[in-house]
Structures are given as C-alpha cells and as structure tokens.
Tab-separated table of C-alpha atoms and ligand atoms in Angstrom:
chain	number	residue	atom	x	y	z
A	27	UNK	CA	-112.949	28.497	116.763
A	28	UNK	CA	-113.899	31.206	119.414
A	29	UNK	CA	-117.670	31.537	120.112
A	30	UNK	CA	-119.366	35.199	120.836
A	31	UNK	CA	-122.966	35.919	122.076
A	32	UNK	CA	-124.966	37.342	119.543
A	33	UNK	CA	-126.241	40.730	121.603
A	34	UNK	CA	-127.464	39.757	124.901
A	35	UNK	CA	-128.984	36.881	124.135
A	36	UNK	CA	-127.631	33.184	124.948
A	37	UNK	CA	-127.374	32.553	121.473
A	38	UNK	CA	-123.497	31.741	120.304
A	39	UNK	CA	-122.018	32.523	117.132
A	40	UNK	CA	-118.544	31.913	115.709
A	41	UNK	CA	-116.337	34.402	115.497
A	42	UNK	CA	-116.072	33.803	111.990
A	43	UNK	CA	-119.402	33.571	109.802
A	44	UNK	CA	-119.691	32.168	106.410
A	45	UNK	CA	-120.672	34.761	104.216
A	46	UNK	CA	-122.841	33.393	100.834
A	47	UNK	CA	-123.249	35.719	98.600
A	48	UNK	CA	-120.777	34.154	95.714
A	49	UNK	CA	-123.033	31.330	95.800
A	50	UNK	CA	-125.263	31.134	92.509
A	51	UNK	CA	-123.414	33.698	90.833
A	52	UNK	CA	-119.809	32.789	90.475
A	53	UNK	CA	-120.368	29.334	92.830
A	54	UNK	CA	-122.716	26.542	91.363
A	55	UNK	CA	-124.652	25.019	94.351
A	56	UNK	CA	-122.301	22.018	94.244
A	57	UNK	CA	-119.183	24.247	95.409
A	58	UNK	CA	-121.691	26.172	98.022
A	59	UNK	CA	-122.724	22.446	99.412
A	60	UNK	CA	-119.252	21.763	99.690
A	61	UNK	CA	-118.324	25.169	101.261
A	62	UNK	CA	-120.875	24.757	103.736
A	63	UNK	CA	-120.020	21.213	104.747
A	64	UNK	CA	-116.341	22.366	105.330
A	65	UNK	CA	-117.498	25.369	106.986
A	66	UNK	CA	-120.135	23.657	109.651
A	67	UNK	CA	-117.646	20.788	110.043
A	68	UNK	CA	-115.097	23.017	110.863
A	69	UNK	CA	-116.886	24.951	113.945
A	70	UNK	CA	-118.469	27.895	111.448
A	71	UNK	CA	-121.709	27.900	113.063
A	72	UNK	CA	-122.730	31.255	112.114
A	73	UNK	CA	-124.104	31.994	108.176
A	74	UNK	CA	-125.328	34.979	106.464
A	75	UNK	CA	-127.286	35.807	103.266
A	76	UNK	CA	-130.046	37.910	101.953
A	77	UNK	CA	-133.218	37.824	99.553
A	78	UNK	CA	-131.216	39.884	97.416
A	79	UNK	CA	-128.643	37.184	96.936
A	80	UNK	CA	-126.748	36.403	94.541
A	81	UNK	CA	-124.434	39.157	93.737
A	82	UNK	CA	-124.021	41.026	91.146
A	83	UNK	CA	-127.993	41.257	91.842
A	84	UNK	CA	-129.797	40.310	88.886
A	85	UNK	CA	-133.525	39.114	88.094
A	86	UNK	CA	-132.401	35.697	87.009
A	87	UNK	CA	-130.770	35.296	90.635
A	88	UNK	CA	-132.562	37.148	93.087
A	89	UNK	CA	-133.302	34.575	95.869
A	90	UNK	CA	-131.111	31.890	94.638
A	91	UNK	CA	-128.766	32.068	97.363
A	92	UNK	CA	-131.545	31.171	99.780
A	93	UNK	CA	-132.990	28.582	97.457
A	94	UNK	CA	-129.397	27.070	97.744
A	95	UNK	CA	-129.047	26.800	101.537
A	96	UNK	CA	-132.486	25.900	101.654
A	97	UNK	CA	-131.555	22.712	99.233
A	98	UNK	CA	-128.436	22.012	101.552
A	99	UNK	CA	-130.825	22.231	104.931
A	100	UNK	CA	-133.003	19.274	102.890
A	101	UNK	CA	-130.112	17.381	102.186
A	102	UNK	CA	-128.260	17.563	105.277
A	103	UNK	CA	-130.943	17.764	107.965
A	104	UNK	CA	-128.556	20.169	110.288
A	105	UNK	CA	-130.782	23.172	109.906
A	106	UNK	CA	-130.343	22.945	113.973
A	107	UNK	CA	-126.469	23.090	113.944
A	108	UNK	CA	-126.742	25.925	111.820
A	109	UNK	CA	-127.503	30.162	113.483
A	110	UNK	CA	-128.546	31.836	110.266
A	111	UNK	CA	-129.362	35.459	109.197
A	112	UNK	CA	-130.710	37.054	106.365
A	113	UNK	CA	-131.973	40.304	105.006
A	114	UNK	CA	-134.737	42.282	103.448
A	115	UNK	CA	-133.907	44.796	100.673
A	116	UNK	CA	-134.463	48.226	101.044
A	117	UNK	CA	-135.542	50.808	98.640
A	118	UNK	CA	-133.258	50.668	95.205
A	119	UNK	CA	-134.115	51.643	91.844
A	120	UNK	CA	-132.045	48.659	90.316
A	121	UNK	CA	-134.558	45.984	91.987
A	122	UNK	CA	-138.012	46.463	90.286
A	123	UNK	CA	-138.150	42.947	90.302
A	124	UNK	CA	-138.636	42.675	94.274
A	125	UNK	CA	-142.554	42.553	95.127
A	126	UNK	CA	-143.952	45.462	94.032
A	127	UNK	CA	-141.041	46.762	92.477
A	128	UNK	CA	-140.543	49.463	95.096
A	129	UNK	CA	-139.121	47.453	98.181
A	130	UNK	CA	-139.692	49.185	101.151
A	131	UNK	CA	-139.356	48.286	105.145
A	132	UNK	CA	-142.819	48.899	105.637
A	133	UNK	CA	-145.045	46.160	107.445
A	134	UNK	CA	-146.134	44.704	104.492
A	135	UNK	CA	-142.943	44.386	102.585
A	136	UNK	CA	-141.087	42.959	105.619
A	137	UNK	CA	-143.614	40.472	106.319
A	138	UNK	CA	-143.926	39.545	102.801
A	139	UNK	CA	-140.002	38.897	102.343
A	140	UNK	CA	-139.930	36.949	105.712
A	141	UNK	CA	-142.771	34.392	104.389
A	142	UNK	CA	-140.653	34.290	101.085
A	143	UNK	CA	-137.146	33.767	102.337
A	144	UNK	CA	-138.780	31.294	104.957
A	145	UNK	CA	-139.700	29.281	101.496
A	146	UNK	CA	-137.011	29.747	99.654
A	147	UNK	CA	-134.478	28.617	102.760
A	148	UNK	CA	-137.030	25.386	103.697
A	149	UNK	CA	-137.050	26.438	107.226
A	150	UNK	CA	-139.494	27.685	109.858
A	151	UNK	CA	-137.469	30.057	111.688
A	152	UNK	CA	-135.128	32.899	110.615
A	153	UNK	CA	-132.212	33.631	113.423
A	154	UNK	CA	-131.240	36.597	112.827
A	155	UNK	CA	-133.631	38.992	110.645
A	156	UNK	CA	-131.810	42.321	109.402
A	157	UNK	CA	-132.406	45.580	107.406
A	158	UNK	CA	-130.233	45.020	104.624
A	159	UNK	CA	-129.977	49.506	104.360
A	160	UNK	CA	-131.517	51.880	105.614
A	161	UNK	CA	-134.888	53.929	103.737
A	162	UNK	CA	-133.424	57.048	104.473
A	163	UNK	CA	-130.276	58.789	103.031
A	164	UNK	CA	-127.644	57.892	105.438
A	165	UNK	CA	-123.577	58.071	104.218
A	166	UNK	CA	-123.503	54.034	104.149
A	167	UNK	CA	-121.926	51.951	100.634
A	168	UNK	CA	-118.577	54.232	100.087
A	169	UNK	CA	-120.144	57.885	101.790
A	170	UNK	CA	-117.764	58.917	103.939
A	171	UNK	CA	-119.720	62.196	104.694
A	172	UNK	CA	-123.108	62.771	105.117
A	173	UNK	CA	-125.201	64.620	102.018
A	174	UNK	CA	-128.667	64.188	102.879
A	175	UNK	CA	-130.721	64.862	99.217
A	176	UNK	CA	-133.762	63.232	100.081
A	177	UNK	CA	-136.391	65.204	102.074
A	178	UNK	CA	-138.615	61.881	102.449
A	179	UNK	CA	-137.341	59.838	104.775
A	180	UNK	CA	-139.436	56.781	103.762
A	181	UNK	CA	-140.907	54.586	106.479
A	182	UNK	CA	-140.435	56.008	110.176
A	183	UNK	CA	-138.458	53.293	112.136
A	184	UNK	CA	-141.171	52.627	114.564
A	185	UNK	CA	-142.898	50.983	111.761
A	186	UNK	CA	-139.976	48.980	110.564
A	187	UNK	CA	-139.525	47.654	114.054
A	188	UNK	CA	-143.437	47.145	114.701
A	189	UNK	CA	-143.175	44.840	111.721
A	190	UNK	CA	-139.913	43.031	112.877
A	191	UNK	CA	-141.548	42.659	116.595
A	192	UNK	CA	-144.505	40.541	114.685
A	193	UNK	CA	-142.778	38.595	112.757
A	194	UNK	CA	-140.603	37.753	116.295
A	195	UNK	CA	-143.917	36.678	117.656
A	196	UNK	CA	-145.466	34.893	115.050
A	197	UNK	CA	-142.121	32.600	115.860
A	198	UNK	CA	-140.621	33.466	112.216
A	199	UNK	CA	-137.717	35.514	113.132
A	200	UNK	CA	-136.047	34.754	116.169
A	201	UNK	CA	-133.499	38.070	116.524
A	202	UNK	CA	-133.146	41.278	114.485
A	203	UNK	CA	-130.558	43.694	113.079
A	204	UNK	CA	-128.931	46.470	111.635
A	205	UNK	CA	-126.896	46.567	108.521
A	206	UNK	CA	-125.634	49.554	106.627
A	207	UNK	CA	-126.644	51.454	109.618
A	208	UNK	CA	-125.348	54.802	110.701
A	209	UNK	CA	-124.930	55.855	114.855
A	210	UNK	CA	-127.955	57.388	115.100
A	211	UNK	CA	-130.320	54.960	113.175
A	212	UNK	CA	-128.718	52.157	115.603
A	213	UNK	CA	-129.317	54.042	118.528
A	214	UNK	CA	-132.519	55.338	117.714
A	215	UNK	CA	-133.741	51.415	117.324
A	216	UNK	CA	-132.073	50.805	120.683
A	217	UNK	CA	-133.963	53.659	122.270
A	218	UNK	CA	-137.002	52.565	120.921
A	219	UNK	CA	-136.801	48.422	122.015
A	220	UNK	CA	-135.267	50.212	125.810
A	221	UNK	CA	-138.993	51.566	125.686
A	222	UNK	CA	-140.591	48.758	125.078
A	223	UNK	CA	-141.355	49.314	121.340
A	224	UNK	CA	-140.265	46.285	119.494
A	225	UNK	CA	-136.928	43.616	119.663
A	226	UNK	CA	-133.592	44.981	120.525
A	227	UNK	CA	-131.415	44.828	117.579
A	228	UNK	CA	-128.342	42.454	118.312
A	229	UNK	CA	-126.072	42.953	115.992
A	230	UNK	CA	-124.539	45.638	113.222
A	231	UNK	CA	-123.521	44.417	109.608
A	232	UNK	CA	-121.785	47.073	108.232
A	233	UNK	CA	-118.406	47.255	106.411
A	234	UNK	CA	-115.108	46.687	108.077
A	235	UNK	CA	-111.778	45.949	107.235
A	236	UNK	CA	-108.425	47.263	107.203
A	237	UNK	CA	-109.364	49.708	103.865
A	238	UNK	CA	-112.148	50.867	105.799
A	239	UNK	CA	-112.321	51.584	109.629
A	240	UNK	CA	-114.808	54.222	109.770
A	241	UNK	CA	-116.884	52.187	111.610
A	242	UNK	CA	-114.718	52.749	114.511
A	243	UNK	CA	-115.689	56.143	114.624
A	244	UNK	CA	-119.159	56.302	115.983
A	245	UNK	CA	-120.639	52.899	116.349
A	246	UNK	CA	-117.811	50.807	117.491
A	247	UNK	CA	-118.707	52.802	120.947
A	248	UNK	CA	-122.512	51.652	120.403
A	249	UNK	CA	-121.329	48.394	119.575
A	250	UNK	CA	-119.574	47.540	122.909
A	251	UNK	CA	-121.738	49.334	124.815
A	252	UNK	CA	-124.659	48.643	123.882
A	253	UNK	CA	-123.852	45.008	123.096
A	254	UNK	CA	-124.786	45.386	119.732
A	255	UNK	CA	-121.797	43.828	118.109
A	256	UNK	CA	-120.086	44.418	114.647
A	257	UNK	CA	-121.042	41.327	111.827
A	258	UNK	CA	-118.012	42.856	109.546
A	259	UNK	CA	-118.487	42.671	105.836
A	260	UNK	CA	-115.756	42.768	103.191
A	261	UNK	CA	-113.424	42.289	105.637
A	262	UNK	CA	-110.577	41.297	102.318
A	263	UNK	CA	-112.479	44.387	100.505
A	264	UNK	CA	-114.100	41.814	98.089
A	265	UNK	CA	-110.525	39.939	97.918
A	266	UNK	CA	-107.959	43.627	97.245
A	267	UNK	CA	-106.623	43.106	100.695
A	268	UNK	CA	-104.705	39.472	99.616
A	269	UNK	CA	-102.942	42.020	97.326
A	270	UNK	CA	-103.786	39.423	94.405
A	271	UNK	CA	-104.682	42.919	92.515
A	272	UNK	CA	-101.442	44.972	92.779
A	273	UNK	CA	-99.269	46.088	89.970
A	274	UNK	CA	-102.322	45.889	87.638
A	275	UNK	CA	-103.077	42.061	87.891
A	276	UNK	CA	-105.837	41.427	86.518
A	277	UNK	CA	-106.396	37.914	88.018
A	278	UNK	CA	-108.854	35.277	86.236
A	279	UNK	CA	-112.440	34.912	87.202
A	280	UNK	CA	-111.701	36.830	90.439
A	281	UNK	CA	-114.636	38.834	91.511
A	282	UNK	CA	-112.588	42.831	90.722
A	283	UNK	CA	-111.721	41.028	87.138
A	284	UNK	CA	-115.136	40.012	85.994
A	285	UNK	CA	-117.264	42.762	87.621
A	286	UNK	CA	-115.254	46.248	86.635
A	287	UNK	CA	-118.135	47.798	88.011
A	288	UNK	CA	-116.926	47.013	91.325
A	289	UNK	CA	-115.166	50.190	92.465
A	290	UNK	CA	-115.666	50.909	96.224
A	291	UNK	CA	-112.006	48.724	96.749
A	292	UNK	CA	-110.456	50.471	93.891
A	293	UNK	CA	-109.702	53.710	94.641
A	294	UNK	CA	-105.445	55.039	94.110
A	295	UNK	CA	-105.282	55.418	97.630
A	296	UNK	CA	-106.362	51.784	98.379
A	297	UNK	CA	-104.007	50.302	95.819
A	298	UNK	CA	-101.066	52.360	98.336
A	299	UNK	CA	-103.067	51.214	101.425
A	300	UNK	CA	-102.794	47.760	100.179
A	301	UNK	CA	-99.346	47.029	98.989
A	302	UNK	CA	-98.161	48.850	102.776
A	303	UNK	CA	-100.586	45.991	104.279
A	304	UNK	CA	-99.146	42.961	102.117
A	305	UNK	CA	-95.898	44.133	102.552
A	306	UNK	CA	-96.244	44.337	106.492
A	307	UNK	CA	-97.755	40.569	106.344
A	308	UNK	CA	-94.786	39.680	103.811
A	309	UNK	CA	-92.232	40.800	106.195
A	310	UNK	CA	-93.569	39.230	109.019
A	311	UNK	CA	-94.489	35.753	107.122
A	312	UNK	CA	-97.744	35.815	107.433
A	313	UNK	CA	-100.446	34.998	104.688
A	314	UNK	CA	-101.622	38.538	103.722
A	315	UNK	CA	-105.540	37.989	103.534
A	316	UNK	CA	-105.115	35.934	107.066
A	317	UNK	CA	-103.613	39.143	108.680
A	318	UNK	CA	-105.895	41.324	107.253
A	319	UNK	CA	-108.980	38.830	108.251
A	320	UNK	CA	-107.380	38.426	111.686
A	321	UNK	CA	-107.135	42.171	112.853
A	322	UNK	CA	-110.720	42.435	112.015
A	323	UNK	CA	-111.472	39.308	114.340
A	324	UNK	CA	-109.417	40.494	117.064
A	325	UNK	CA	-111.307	43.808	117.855
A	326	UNK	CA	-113.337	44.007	120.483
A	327	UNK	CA	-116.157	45.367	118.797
A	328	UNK	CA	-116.507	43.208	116.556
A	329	UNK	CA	-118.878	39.701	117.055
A	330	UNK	CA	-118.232	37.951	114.104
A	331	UNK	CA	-115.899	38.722	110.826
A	332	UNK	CA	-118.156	37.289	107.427
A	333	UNK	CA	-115.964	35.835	105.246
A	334	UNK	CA	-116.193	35.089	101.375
A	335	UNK	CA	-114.835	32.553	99.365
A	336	UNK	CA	-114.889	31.083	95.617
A	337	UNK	CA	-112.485	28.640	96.482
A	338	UNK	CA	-111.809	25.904	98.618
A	339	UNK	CA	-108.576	26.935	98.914
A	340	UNK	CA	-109.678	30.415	99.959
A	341	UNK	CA	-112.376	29.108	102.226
A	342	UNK	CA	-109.889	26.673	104.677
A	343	UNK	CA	-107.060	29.897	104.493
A	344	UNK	CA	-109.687	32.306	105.176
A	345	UNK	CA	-111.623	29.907	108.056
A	346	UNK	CA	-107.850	29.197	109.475
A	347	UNK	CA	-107.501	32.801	110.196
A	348	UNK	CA	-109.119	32.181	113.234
A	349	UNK	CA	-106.014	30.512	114.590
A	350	UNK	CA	-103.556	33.795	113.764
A	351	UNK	CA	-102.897	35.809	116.592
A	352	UNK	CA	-101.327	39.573	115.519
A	353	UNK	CA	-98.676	40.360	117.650
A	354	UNK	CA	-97.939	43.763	119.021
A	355	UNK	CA	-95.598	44.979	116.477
A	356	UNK	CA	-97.810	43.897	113.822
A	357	UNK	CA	-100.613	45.738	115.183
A	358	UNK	CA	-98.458	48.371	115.831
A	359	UNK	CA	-97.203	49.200	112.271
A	360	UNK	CA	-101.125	48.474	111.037
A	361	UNK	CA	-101.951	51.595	113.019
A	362	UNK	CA	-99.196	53.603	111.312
A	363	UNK	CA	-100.050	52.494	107.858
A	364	UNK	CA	-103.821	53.301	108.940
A	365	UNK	CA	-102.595	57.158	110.299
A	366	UNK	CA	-101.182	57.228	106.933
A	367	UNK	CA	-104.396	55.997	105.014
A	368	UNK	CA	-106.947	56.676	107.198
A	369	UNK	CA	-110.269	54.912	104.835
A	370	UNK	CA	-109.151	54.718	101.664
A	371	UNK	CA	-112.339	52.857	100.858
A	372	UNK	CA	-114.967	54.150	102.775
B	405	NAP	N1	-124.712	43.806	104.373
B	405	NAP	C1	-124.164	44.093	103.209
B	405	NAP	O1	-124.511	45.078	102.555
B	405	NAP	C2	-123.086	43.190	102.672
B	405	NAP	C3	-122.264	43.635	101.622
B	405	NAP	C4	-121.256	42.788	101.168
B	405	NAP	C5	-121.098	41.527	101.746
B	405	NAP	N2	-121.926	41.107	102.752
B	405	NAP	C6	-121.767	39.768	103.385
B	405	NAP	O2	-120.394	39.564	103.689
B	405	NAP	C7	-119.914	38.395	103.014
B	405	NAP	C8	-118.462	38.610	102.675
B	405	NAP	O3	-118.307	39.759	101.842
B	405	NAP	P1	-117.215	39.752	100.702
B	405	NAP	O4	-117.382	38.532	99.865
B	405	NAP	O5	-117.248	41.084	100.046
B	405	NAP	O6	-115.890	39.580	101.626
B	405	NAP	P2	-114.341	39.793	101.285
B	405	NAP	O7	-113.618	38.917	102.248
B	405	NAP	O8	-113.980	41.217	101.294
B	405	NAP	O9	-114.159	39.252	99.797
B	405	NAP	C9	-114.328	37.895	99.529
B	405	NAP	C10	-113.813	37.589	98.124
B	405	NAP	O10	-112.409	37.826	98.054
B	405	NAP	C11	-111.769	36.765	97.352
B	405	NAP	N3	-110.978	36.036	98.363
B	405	NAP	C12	-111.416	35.509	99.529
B	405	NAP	N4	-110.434	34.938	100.211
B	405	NAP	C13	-109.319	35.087	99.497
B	405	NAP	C14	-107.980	34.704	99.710
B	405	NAP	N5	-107.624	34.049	100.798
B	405	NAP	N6	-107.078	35.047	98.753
B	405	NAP	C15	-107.435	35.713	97.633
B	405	NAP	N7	-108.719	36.089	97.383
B	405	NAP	C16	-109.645	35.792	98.308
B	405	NAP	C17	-112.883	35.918	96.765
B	405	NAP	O11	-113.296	36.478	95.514
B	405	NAP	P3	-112.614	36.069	94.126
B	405	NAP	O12	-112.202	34.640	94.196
B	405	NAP	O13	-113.655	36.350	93.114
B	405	NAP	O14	-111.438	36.981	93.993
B	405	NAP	C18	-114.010	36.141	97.748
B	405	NAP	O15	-115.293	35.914	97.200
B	405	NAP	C19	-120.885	38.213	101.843
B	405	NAP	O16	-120.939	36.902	101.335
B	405	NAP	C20	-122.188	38.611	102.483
B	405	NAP	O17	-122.698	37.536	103.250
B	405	NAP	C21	-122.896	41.943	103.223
C-alpha cells in the first residue's frame, strides 16, 4: 500500500480509503466489522463516512454508519491506527429529520453535528471534518453545467469556516475539507485560510472515475497546486464500471438492482462508455473494476481513491488494486475511449 500526505500536513493516508457507506443499509455491522478488520490489517489506514450515513438515507438509518465504527473502535481499541473523516449534511429537503430539519453549515449546525458524530463514533477527535455539499447552487451530483436558480446563497463561507476553525481548537476536529465542491468554492476557502481566516482545507471529495473526469477540468489544477488533493468517490460508479450491469443484467442485491432510483451511472452513453472500458481490461487480462480503480489511483491529483464494497470478495479485489500498475498502452486506449465519451456520468 502507497501512503500520501493528507494536504500539507504530516498526516499519511493510504492511497486507498475504505469508503462505509453500505454499512447499515445493505451490510449488517457484522460484515462492516469484518470489512474493517481486513481493511486496517491490510495497510487501509484511511476511512470515510458521514452523519448522513447509511445510504439510501433514511430516518431509520441516519447516523448508523457512525454508530457502527464507533462499536468497532470499542471493540477493537485501534481508534489510533485508524485516520478517519466524516461529514456534515448540507441543506436538502429529503432530511427533515437532521436537527432542526433544515441542516445548514452555519456555526450552530456544524458544531452541533461535530458533538453528535463525536458520540455516535465513541471518539474524541474527528481527523478529517468535511462539508458534505455545498449551501449554494453549484453544478455538483450529475450537473455538468452550471444553472444557478437560487438567489440565496445560504451561509457565506467565512462563517462555515469560522465554525470549522473552533471546532479545530476546541481539539474536536483535527483537519477540514471540501466535498462536492466546485473551483471557486475550493479556492475561495483557500484564499480565506492564506489570510489567516480559519484551517486550510486539505483535501477534495468529489466524484471521480473513469465515467466521470470532469474533475480534471478545473480543480485537478487546484488540487496539485494547492496541495489540496482529490479523496475520489464512486470511483466503480456505484459498481457499473465492473460491467456486472451490461446487456441488461440485472444482478441480485447489487446496489443499481435494488435502488432503481439510482440513475447518475445509468445514462445510454455510460452503458457504451462501459462495455469500451471492460472490453479494454478484457483484452488486456485484467480484472475490469481493478483497472478502472487503478487509473483513478494512479493520477497525480488524486490522494486517496474511496472504495466500496458489499462483499468480501469485492473488498480484497478492490483493496488489491493497489498492486495493478496500467501500462502505457492501457492508458493510452483509456484516453481514446474517454475522447470518445468524454463524462458520460457527470
Ligand atoms: N461525498 C459524497 O457525496 C460521496 C458520495 C458517494 C460516495 N462517497 C464515499 O465514497 C465511498 C465509495 O463510493 P461508492 O460505494 O459509490 O463507490 P463505487 O466503487 O463506485 O461503488 C461501490 C459499489 O460497487 C459494487 N462493487 C464494488 N466492488 C466491486 C467489484 N469488484 N465488482 C463488482 N461490483 C463491485 C458494490 O455494490 P453492490 O455489491 O451493491 O453492487 C459496492 O458497494 C462511499 O462509501 C462513501 O464513503 C461519498
């Protein structure tokens, strides 16, 4: 396993994270202890969640992710070994069960989900702290352009990072991020921590795979530069990119099968997108989900690639990945098939 620094600090993260979001939801805590044994004794040092964990988000599950690693950290006693980030919601009509039913990233709704995730996840620090979207309209979650409907833009970002600088000093949160972020809301947070006006955000957690490499457009520049680094989500696009869906299938408790609401991976030019990437790995005898997982690892924007797993199986593949090197013609013909579909699923 390669190890990256998270932003400029000393802290090192694998270049694979275990993502957690399955767990409670279509994984019973027993599989997530066991994926999170594997995953820790196998040099994944790096985990992330959020409040609004499990997903699908629902009432009946909202927080249970947390409450899960927080059982695991009891059990186990390697909180230490572990670096782990989580998330506060933003503003979304389908959560009126989160505080006041209007979450914001205001001072008091930030400060409020710290305390509660600190609960939930039996721990006194946080790692990494991140937005989980952004209060104003922004083209993240499938925009690919930007339609700005909203004329409030909710909480200014000073305040979000005012909030985010206390909670660093009352010792809960120990670095911050981005996620769902656009160029300019990333750089505007830089510019504001350059001048002194709250943490430097470390990291990015947007989408990024091979269905969807807008991210490369604006912020990959940021990411390098500015040594805010890329924590890529969906990097299989929720599991299309093993090309287990092609031809129609329709396989069994997989996450596309269950929940048809599910559509940002779906789209006609995905499906084409898709079965030129599976046949590219097939040809070359590689495991299609590995090349598709290993691309993402291998740029040099990125800091860590969050994988997801309902499996064992998947998990050991998926954590293996780390071990496949592309080689240049296989990189090659991936940036054909991407001039040919250039974010199919933005
Ligand atoms: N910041 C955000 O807004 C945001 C959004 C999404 C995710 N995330 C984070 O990123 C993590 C990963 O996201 P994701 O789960 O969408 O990632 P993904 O890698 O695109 O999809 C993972 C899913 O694909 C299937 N899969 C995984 N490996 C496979 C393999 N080798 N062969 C066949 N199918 C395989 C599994 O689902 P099935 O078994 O059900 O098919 C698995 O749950 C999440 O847990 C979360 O921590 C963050």
């Amino acid at each position: 396993m390669q190890y990256r620094r998270l932003g400029r600090t000393d802290i090192k993260v694998s270049a694979i994270c275990l993502g957690t979001m399955t767990w409670g939801e279509q994984n019973t805590e027993a599989q997530a202890f066991e994926q999170m044994d594997y995953a820790l004794d196998h040099g994944v040092n790096f985990w992330d969640t959020a409040e609004m964990y499990a997903v699908p988000p629902r009432k009946e599950t909202y927080g249970r992710t947390e409450e899960i690693i927080g059982n695991w950290f009891k059990a186990r006693g390697r909180r230490d070994k572990v670096v782990l980030a989580t998330k506060v919601a933003g503003p979304d009509e389908r959560f009126p069960y989160i505080r006041d039913g209007k979450p914001r990233l205001n001072r008091k709704h930030i400060l409020a989900a710290v305390e509660t995730s600190l609960k939930r996840l039996r721990t006194d620090y946080i790692d990494l702290y991140q937005l989980h979207w952004a209060e104003r309209d922004t083209n993240a979650f499938g925009k690919l352009g930007y339609a700005p409907v909203r004329t409030d833009d909710g909480t200014p970002l000073e305040e979000s990072l005012d909030a985010l600088a206390e909670a660093v000093r009352f010792g809960m949160v120990r670095q911050v991020g981005v996620s769902n972020e656009s160029t300019w809301g990333t750089m505007r947070y830089l510019a504001l921590a350059d001048a002194g006006k709250g943490p430097r955000m470390v990291s990015i957690q947007n989408a990024y795979g091979l269905l969807n490499r807008s991210f490369e457009v604006g912020l990959a520049e940021v990411a390098v530069r500015e040594s805010c680094g890329l924590l890529a989500y969906s990097p299989l696009g929720m599991g299309v990119l093993s090309g287990k869906y092609l031809d129609g299938a329709e396989p069994a408790g997989a996450r596309l099968t269950v929940y048809k609401h599910f559509k940002r991976y779906r789209t006609p030019s995905g499906v084409e997108a898709t079965a030129a990437y599976v046949k590219l790995a097939r040809d070359h005898g590689l495991d299609p989900a590995q090349m598709a997982l290993a691309f993402v690892t291998g740029r040099p924007f990125v800091t860590a690639n969050i994988i997801g797993a309902t499996t064992m199986e998947q998990l050991r593949s998926n954590i293996g990945s780390a071990g496949v090197t592309l080689s240049a013609e296989v990189l090659e013909v991936i940036e054909a098939i991407h001039r040919l579909h250039t974010y199919p699923c933005p």
